[in-house]
Coordinates of C-alpha atoms and ligand atoms in Angstrom, one line a residue:
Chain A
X1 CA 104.1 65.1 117.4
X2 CA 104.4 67.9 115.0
X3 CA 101.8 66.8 112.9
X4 CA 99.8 67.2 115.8
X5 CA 100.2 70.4 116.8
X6 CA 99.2 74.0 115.2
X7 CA 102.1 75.9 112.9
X8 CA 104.5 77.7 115.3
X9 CA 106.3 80.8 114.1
X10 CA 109.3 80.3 113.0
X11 CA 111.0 83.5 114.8
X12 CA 114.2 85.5 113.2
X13 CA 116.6 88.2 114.4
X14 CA 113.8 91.0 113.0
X15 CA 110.5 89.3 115.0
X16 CA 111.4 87.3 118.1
X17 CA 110.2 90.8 120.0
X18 CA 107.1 91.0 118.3
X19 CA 106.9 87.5 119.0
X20 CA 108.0 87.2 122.6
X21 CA 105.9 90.8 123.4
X22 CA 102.4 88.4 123.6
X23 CA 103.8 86.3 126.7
X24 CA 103.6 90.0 128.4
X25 CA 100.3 90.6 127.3
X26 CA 101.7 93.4 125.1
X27 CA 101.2 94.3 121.5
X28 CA 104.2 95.2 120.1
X29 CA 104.9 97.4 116.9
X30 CA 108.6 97.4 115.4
X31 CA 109.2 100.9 115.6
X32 CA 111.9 103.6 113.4
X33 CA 114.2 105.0 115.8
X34 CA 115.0 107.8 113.0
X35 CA 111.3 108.9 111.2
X36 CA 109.3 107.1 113.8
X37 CA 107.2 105.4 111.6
X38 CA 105.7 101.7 112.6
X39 CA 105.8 98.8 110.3
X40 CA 104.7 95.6 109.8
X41 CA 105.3 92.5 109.2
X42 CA 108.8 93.2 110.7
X43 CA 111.9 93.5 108.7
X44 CA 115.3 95.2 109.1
X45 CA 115.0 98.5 107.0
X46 CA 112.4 101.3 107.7
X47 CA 111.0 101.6 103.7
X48 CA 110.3 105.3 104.4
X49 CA 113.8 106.9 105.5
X50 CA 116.2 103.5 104.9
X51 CA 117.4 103.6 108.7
X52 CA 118.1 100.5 110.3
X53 CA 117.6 101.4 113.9
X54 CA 114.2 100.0 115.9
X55 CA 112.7 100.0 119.0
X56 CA 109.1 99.1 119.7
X57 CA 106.5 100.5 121.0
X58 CA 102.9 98.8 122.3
X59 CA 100.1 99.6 120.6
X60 CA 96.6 99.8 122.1
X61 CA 95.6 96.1 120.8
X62 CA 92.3 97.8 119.4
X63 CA 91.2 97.0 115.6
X64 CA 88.1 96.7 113.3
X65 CA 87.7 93.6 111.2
X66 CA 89.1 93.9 107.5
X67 CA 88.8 90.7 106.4
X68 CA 87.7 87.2 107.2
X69 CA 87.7 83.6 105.6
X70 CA 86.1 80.6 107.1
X71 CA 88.2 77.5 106.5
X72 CA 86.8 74.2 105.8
X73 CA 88.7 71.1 105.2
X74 CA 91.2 69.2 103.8
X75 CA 93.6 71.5 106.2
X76 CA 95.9 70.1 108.5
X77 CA 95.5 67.9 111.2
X78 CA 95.8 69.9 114.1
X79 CA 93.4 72.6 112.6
X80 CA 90.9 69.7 111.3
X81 CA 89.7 69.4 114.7
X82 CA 88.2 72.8 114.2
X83 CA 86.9 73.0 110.9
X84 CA 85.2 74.9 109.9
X85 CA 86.8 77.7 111.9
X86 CA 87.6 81.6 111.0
X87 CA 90.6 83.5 109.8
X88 CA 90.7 87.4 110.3
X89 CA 92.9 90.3 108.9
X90 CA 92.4 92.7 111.4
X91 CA 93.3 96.6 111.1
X92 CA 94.8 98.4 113.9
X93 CA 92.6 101.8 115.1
X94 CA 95.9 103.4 116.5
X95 CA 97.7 102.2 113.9
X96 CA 95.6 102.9 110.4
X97 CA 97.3 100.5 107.5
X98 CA 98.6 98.1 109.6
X99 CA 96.8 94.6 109.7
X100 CA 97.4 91.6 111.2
X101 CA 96.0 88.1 110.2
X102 CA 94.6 86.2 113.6
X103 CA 91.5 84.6 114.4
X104 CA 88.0 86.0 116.1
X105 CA 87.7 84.0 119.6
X106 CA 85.3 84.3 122.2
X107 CA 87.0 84.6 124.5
X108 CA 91.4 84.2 125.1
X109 CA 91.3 80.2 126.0
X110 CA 88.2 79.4 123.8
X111 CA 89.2 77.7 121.0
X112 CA 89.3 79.1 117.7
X113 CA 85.8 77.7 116.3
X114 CA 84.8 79.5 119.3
X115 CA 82.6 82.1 117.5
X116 CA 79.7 81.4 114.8
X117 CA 81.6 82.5 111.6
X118 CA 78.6 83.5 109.8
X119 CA 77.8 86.1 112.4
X120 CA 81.1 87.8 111.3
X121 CA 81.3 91.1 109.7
X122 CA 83.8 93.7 108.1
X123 CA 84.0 96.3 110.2
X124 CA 83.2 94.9 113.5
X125 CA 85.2 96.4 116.2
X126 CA 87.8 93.9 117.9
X127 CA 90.7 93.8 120.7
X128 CA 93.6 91.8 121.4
X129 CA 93.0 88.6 123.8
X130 CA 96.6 86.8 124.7
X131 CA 96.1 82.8 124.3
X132 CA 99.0 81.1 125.2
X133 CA 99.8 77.5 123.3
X134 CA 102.7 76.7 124.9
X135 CA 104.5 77.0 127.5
X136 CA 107.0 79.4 125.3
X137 CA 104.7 80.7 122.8
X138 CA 101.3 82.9 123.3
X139 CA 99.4 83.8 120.4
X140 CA 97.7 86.9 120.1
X141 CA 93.9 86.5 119.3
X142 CA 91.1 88.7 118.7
X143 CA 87.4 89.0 120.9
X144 CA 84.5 91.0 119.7
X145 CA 85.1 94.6 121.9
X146 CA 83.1 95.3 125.3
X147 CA 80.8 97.3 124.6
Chain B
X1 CA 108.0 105.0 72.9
X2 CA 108.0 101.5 73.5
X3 CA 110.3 99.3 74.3
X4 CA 113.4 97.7 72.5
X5 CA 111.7 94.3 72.8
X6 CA 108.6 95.2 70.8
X7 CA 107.8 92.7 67.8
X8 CA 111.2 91.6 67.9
X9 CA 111.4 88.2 69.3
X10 CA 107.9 85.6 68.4
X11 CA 107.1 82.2 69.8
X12 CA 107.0 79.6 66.5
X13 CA 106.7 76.6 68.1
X14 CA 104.6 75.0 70.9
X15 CA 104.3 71.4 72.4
X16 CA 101.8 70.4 75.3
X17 CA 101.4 66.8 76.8
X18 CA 97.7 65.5 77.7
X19 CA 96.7 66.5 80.9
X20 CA 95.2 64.1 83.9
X21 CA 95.1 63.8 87.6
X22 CA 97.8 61.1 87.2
X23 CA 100.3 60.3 84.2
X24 CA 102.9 58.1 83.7
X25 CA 106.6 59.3 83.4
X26 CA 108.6 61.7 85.3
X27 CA 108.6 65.2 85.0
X28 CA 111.9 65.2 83.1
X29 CA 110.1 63.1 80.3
X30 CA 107.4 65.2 80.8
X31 CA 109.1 68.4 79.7
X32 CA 111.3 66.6 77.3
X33 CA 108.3 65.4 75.3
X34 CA 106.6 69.0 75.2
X35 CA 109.7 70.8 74.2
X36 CA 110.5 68.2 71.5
X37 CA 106.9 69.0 70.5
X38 CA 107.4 72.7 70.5
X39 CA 110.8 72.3 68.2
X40 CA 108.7 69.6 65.8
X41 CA 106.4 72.7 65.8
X42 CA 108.3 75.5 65.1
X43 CA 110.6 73.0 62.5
X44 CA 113.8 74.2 64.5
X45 CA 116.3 71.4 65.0
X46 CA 117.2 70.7 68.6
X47 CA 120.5 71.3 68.0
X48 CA 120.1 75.3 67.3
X49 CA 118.5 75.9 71.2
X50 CA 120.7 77.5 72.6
X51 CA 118.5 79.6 75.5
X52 CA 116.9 78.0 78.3
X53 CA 114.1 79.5 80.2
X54 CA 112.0 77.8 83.5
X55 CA 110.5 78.5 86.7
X56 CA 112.6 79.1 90.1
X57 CA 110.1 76.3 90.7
X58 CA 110.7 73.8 88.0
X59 CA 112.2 70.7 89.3
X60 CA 114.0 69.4 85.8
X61 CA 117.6 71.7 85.3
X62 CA 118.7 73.2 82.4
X63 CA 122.0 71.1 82.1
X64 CA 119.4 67.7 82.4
X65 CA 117.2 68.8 79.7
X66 CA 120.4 70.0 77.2
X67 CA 122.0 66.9 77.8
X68 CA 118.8 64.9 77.2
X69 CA 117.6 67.1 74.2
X70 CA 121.6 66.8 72.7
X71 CA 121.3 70.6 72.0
X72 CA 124.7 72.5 71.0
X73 CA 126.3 74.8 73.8
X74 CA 123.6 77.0 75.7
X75 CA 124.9 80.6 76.1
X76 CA 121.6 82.0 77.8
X77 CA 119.6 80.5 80.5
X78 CA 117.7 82.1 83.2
X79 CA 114.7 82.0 85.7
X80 CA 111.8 83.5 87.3
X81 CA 110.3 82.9 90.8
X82 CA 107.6 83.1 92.3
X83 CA 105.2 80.0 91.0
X84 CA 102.0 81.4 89.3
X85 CA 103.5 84.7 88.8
X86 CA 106.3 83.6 86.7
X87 CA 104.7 81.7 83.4
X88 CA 104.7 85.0 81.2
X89 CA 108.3 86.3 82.8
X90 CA 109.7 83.5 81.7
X91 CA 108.7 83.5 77.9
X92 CA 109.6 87.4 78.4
X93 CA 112.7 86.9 80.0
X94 CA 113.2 84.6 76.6
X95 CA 112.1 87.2 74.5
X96 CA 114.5 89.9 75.7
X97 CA 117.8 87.3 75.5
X98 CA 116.7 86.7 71.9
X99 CA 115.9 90.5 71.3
X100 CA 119.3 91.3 73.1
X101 CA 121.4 88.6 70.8
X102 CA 121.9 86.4 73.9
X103 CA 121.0 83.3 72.8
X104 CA 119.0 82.7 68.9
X105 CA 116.7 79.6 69.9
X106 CA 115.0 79.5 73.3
X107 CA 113.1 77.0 74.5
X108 CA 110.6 77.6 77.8
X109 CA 108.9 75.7 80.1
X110 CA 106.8 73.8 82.5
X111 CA 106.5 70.4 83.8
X112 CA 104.0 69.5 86.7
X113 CA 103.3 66.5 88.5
X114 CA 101.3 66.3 92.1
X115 CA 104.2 64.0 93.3
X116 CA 106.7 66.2 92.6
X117 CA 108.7 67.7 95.1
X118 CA 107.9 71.7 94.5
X119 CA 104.7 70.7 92.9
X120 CA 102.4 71.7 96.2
X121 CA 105.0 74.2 98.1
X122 CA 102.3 74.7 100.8
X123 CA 101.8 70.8 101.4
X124 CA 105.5 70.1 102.7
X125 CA 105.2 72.4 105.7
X126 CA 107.4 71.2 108.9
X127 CA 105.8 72.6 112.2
X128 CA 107.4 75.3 112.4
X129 CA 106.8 77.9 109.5
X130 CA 109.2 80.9 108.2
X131 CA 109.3 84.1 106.7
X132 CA 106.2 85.9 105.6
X133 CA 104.2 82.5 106.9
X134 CA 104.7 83.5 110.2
X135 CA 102.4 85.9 109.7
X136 CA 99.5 84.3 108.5
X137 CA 100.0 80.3 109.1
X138 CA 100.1 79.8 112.2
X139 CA 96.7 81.5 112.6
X140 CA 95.2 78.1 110.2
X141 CA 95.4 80.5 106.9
X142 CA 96.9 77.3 105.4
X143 CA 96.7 77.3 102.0
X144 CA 96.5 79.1 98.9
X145 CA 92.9 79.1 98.3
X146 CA 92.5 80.6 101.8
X147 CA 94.7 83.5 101.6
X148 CA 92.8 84.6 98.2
X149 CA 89.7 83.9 99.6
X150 CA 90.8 86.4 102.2
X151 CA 90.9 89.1 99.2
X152 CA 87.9 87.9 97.5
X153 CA 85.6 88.5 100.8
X154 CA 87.4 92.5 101.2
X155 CA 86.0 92.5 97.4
X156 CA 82.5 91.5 97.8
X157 CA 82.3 93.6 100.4
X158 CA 83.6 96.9 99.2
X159 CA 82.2 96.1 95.5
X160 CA 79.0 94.1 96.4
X161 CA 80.0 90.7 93.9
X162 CA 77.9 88.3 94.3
X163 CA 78.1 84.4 94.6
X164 CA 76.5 84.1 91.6
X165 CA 78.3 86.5 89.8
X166 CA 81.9 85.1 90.6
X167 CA 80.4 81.4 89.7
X168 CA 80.6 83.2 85.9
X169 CA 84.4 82.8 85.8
X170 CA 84.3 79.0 86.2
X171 CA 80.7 78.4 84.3
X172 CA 82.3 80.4 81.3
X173 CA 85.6 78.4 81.8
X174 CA 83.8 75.3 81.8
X175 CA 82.0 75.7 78.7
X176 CA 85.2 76.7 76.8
X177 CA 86.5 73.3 78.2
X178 CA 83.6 71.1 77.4
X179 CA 84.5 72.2 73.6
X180 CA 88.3 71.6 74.2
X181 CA 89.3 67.5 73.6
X182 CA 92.7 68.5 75.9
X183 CA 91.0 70.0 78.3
X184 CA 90.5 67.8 81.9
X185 CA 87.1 68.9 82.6
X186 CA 85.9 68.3 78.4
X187 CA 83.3 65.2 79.5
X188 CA 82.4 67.1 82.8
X189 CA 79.7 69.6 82.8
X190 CA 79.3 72.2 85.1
X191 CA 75.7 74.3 86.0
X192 CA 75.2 77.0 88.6
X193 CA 73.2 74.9 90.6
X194 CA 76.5 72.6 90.4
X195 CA 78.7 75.4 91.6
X196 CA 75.9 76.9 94.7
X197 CA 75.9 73.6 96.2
X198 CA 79.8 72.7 96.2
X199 CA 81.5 71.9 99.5
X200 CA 82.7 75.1 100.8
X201 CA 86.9 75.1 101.0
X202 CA 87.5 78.7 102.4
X203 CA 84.6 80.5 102.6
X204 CA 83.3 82.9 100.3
X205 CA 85.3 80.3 98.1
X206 CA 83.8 76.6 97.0
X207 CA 85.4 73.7 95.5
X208 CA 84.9 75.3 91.9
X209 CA 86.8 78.4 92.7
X210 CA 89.3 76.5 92.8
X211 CA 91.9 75.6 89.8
X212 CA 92.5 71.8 88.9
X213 CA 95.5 69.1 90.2
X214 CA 97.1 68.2 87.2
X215 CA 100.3 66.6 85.8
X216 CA 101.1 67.5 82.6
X217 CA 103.9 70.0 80.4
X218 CA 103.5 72.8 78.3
X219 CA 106.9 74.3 76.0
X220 CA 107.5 77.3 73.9
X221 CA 110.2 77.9 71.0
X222 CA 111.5 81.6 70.6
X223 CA 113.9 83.1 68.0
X224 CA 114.1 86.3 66.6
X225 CA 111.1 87.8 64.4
X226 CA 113.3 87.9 61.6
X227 CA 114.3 84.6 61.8
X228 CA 110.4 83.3 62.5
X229 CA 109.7 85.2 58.8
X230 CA 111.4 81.9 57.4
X231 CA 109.6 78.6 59.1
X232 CA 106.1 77.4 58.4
X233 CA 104.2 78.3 60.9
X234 CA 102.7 82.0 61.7
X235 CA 105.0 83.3 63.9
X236 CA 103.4 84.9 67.1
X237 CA 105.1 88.0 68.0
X238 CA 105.5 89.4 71.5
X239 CA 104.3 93.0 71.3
X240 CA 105.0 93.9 74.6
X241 CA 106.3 92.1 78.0
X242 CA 106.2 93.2 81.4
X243 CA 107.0 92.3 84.9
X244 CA 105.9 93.8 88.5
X245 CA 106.2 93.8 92.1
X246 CA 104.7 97.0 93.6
X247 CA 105.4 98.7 96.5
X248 CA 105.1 96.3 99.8
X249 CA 103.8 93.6 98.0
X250 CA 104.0 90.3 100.2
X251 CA 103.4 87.5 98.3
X252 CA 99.5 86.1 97.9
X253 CA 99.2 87.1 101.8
X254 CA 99.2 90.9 100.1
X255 CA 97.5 92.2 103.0
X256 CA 99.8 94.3 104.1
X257 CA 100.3 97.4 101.7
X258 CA 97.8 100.3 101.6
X259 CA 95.4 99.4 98.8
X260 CA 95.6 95.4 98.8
X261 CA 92.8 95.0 95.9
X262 CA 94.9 96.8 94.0
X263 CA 97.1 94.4 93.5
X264 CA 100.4 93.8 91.0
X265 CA 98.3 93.5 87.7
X266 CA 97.7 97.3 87.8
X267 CA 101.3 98.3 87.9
X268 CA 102.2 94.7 85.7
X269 CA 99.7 96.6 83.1
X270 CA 101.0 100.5 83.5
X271 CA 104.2 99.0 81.8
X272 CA 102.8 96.6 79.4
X273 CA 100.7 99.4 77.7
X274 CA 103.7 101.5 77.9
X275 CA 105.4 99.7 76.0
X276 CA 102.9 98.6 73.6
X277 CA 101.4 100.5 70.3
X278 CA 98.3 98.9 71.7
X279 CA 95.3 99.6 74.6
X280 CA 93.1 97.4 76.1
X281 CA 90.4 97.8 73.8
X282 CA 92.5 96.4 70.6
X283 CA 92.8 92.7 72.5
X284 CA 90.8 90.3 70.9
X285 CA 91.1 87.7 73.2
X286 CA 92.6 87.3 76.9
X287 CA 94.2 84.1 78.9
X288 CA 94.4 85.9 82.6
X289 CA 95.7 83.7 85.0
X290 CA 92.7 81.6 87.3
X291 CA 95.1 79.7 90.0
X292 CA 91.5 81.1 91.9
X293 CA 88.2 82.7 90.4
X294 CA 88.6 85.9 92.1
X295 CA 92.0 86.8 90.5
X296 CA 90.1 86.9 87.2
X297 CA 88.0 89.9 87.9
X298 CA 90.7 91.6 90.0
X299 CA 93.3 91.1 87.0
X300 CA 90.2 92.4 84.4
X301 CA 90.3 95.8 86.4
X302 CA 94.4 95.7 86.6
X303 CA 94.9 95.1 82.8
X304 CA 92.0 98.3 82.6
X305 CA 89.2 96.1 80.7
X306 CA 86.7 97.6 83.0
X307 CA 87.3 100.2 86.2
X308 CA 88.2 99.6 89.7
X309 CA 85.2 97.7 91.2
X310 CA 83.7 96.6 87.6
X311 CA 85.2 93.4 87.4
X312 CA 82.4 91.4 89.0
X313 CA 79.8 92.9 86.3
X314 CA 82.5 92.4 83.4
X315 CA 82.9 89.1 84.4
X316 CA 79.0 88.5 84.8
X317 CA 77.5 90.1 81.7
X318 CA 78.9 88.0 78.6
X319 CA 81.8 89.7 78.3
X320 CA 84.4 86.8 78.8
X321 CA 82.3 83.9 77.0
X322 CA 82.1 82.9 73.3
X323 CA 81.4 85.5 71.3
X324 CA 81.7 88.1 73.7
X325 CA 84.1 91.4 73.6
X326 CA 86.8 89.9 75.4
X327 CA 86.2 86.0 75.6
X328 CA 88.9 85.0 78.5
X329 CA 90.4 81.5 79.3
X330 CA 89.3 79.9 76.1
X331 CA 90.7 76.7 76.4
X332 CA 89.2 76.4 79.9
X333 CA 92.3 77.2 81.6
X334 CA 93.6 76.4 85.2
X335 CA 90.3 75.9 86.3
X336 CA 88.6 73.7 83.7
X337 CA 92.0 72.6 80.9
X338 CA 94.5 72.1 83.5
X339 CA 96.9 73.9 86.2
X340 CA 100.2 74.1 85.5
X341 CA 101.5 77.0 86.9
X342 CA 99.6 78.7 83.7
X343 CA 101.5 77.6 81.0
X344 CA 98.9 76.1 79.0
X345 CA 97.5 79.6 79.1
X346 CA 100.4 81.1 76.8
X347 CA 100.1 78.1 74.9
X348 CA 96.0 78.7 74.2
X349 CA 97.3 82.3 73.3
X350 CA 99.2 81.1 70.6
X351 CA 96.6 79.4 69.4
X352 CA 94.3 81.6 69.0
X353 CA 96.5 84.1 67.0
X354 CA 97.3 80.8 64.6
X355 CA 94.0 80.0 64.0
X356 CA 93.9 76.9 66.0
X357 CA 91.8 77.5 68.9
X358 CA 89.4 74.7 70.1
X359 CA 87.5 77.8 70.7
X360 CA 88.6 80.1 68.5
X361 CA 87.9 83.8 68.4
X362 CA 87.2 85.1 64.9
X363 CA 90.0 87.1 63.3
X364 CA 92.3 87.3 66.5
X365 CA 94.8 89.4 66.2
X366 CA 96.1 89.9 69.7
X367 CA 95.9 88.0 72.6
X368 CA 96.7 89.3 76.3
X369 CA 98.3 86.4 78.7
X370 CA 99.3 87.4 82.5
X371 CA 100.8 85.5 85.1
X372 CA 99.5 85.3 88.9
X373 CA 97.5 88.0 90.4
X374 CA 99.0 88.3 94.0
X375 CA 102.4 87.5 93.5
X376 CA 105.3 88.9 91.2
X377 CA 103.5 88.9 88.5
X378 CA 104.2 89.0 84.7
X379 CA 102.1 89.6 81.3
X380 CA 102.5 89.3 77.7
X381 CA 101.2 90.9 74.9
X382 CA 101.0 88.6 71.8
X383 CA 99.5 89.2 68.2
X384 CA 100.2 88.6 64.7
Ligands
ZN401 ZN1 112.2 105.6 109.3

């Protein structure tokens, strides 16, 4: 049942890399062939030299925490189940400006209520976990970094 | 230099329906009651509109409400996108077709109800999301509230607000209401206590952060100034109009560009001063849009009432409230009158520059409206 299950991405021509790059346990950055310059979220033009040609390239999956919200209900079903859980913008350290919105777990296959949101802080150093939710589809996730 | 537009198109009419978690009707008769109230208004006869101005979002059309309303042939009509960040564009957008000889009457406007079809975009989600919600849905950052709440805790944090000085925006908004018949909230009162022990919906934001659910129309008439010389009513002239999207803006997810808290108000405002005779400090009174609290103080800093980081004191120290130096949201607004994509806020600006306020500002002379911090956004510059 749809209503049962978390939002899936709905993937187009400019993001089913980015996308599919997670099931390899890989980070992937869309990438200008001509300036070299990363961008995100994905789109077909780069905005600094207008060139239309991309590759990617895997960044490191470390970041810091830019942002966070904790998320109580009315939200949709298949999130209810783990009110109040958190929401992160994330900033990557190789990759200064560009953030990504995910959620802090503790660890790839806990859920993501997995960490006590009021122990969150800006700032707090993070890395990419790889948390499959299907058997097409992983998500990438974020755990507090080994020290 | 300002722009062609200046002074030269005013609103003289405006029509608003009560406002309530539920009312009868459709929204079809919903708008066609408010605009028919906006022409009474103004004393324009329906059969000299002939400019049509809405929301991408607006689920009545143009050709249903000129063939309900029995107006003449329209020869301007246009639209604006982008929900909360339209309201002001499209009165503009009005403005500049009446400046530009496009059309002589135009009639704007908004009609809401909760069962509407485009009334709750984010409530109508399949399981599969698209675009820029790929980004951010997916992860359980599900609805409005949570993606400006998202902006609100980067704020507190680089600026220090507190909880108790953001409740300010909806304790000041409340007491405007409790003194405004039309307002939703008039019976209810609100009290800090009230707002530090309100179920949490996104954290660092709580139930009263949030703006109302509301059914309910607003309309405004526009013609030329020259034109407005000759009805009853003191004409409200729009100064000055802008419009903005700045540079990698994503809509309300604006997490992606390189100063997110600086957000479109602060380009929105570069060209409304522009092209205005007028600063900041020669607004008497300001409607700034309140979808959410924390796009009040971040608008405040945009529009350059106070600096970058100031909005969380300007908010807190009197400022906004009655018979302060810039009293903001005086009918109560989104948060406390009603939400309707903000169009009762450029209704409560006209107003207050006729005198007619529930909470009226002494001697107004100009009023600043905006449209949607977060999104395209959009601002007007009214006085008299
Ligand atoms: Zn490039």
């Amino acid at each position: 049942m749809a209503d049962d299950s978390f939002l899936l991405p709905g993937t187009d021509e400019y993001s089913t890399d980015f996308w599919a790059g997670f099931a390899d346990d890989k980070l992937l950055l869309q990438t200008c062939s001509s300036c070299g310059s990363a961008r995100y979220p994905t789109r077909p033009m780069c905005p600094d030299c207008r060139s239309l040609d991309y590759h990617w390239q895997e960044a490191s999956g470390r970041a810091t925490i830019w942002s966070f919200v904790v998320a109580h209900p009315p939200v949709l079903p298949a999130y209810a189940e783990f009110a109040p859980y958190n929401v992160v913008v994330v900033e990557l350290e190789d990759f200064p400006g560009i953030r990504m919105v995910g959620n802090l777990v503790a660890a790839a296959d806990a859920p993501i209520n997995s960490v006590d949101p009021h122990g969150i802080s800006i700032g707090e150093p993070v890395e990419i976990v790889f948390s499959p939710v299907s058997e097409d589809l992983t998500f990438p996730r974020w755990r507090r970094s080994s020290p | 230099m300002g722009s062609a537009l200046r002074d030269k198109a005013a609103i003289v009419g405006v029509g608003q329906t009560e406002f309530a978690k539920q009312l009868p009707g459709t929204e079809i008769e919903l708008a066609l009651r408010a605009i028919t109230m906006a022409l009474d208004d103004a004393g324009i006869p329906v059969t000299d509109v002939d400019g049509l101005a809405s929301y991408t979002m607006e689920d009545t059309e143009e050709v249903d409400i000129a063939r309900n309303l029995g107006t003449g042939p329209i020869t301007w009509f246009g639209q604006v996108g982008y929900g909360g960040g339209a309201g002001c564009g499209v009165v503009g957008n009005a403005a500049m077709a009446v400046a530009s000889g496009q059309c002589d009457v135009a009639v704007a406007w908004r009609s809401r109800k909760r069962g509407g079809r485009a009334s709750r975009p984010w409530a109508g989600v399949g399981s599969k999301v698209y675009g820029y919600q790929q980004w951010t849905r997916p992860f359980g950052l599900l609805r409005p509230v949570d993606e400006i709440a998202m902006l609100a805790r980067r704020y507190m944090h680089e600026y220090g607000m507190t909880r108790e000085q953001l409740a300010c925006v909806a304790l000041t908004q409340r007491r405007f209401a409790n003194n405004n018949p039309g307002a939703m909230m008039h019976e209810k009162a609100l009290t800090l206590d009230d707002y530090l022990a309100a179920r949490w919906i996104s954290e660092p934001l709580c139930l009263f952060d949030n703006c109302l659910e509301s059914d309910g129309a607003g309309a405004v008439v526009i013609c030329s100034t020259d034109r407005a010389k000759d009805l009853d009513r003191q004409p409200v002239l729009v100064h000055a109009f802008a419009q903005s999207i700045p540079p990698q803006l994503q809509t309300m997810t604006n997490y992606f560009c390189d100063d997110p808290l600086r957000g479109p108000s602060w380009e929105c405002a570069e060209r409304l001063w522009r092209n205005a005779d007028l600063g900041p400090e020669d607004v008497d009174v300001a409607q700034i849009y309140d979808a959410f609290s924390p796009l009040v103080p971040l608008s405040l800093e945009g529009y350059r009432f106070c600096g970058r980081g100031e909005g969380k004191d300007f908010i807190s120290d009197g400022s906004i409230g009655p018979g302060g130096s810039l009293p903001v949201n005086t009918s109560g607004a989104g948060m406390s009158e009603a939400y309707v994509h903000g169009f009762n806020l450029i209704v409560e600006g006209v107003r207050q520059l006729r005198d007619e306020s529930p909470n009226q500002v002494d001697n107004a002379r100009t009023c600043l409206v905006t449209s949607g911090e977060g999104v395209p956004t959009s601002a007007l510059l009214l006085r008299r």
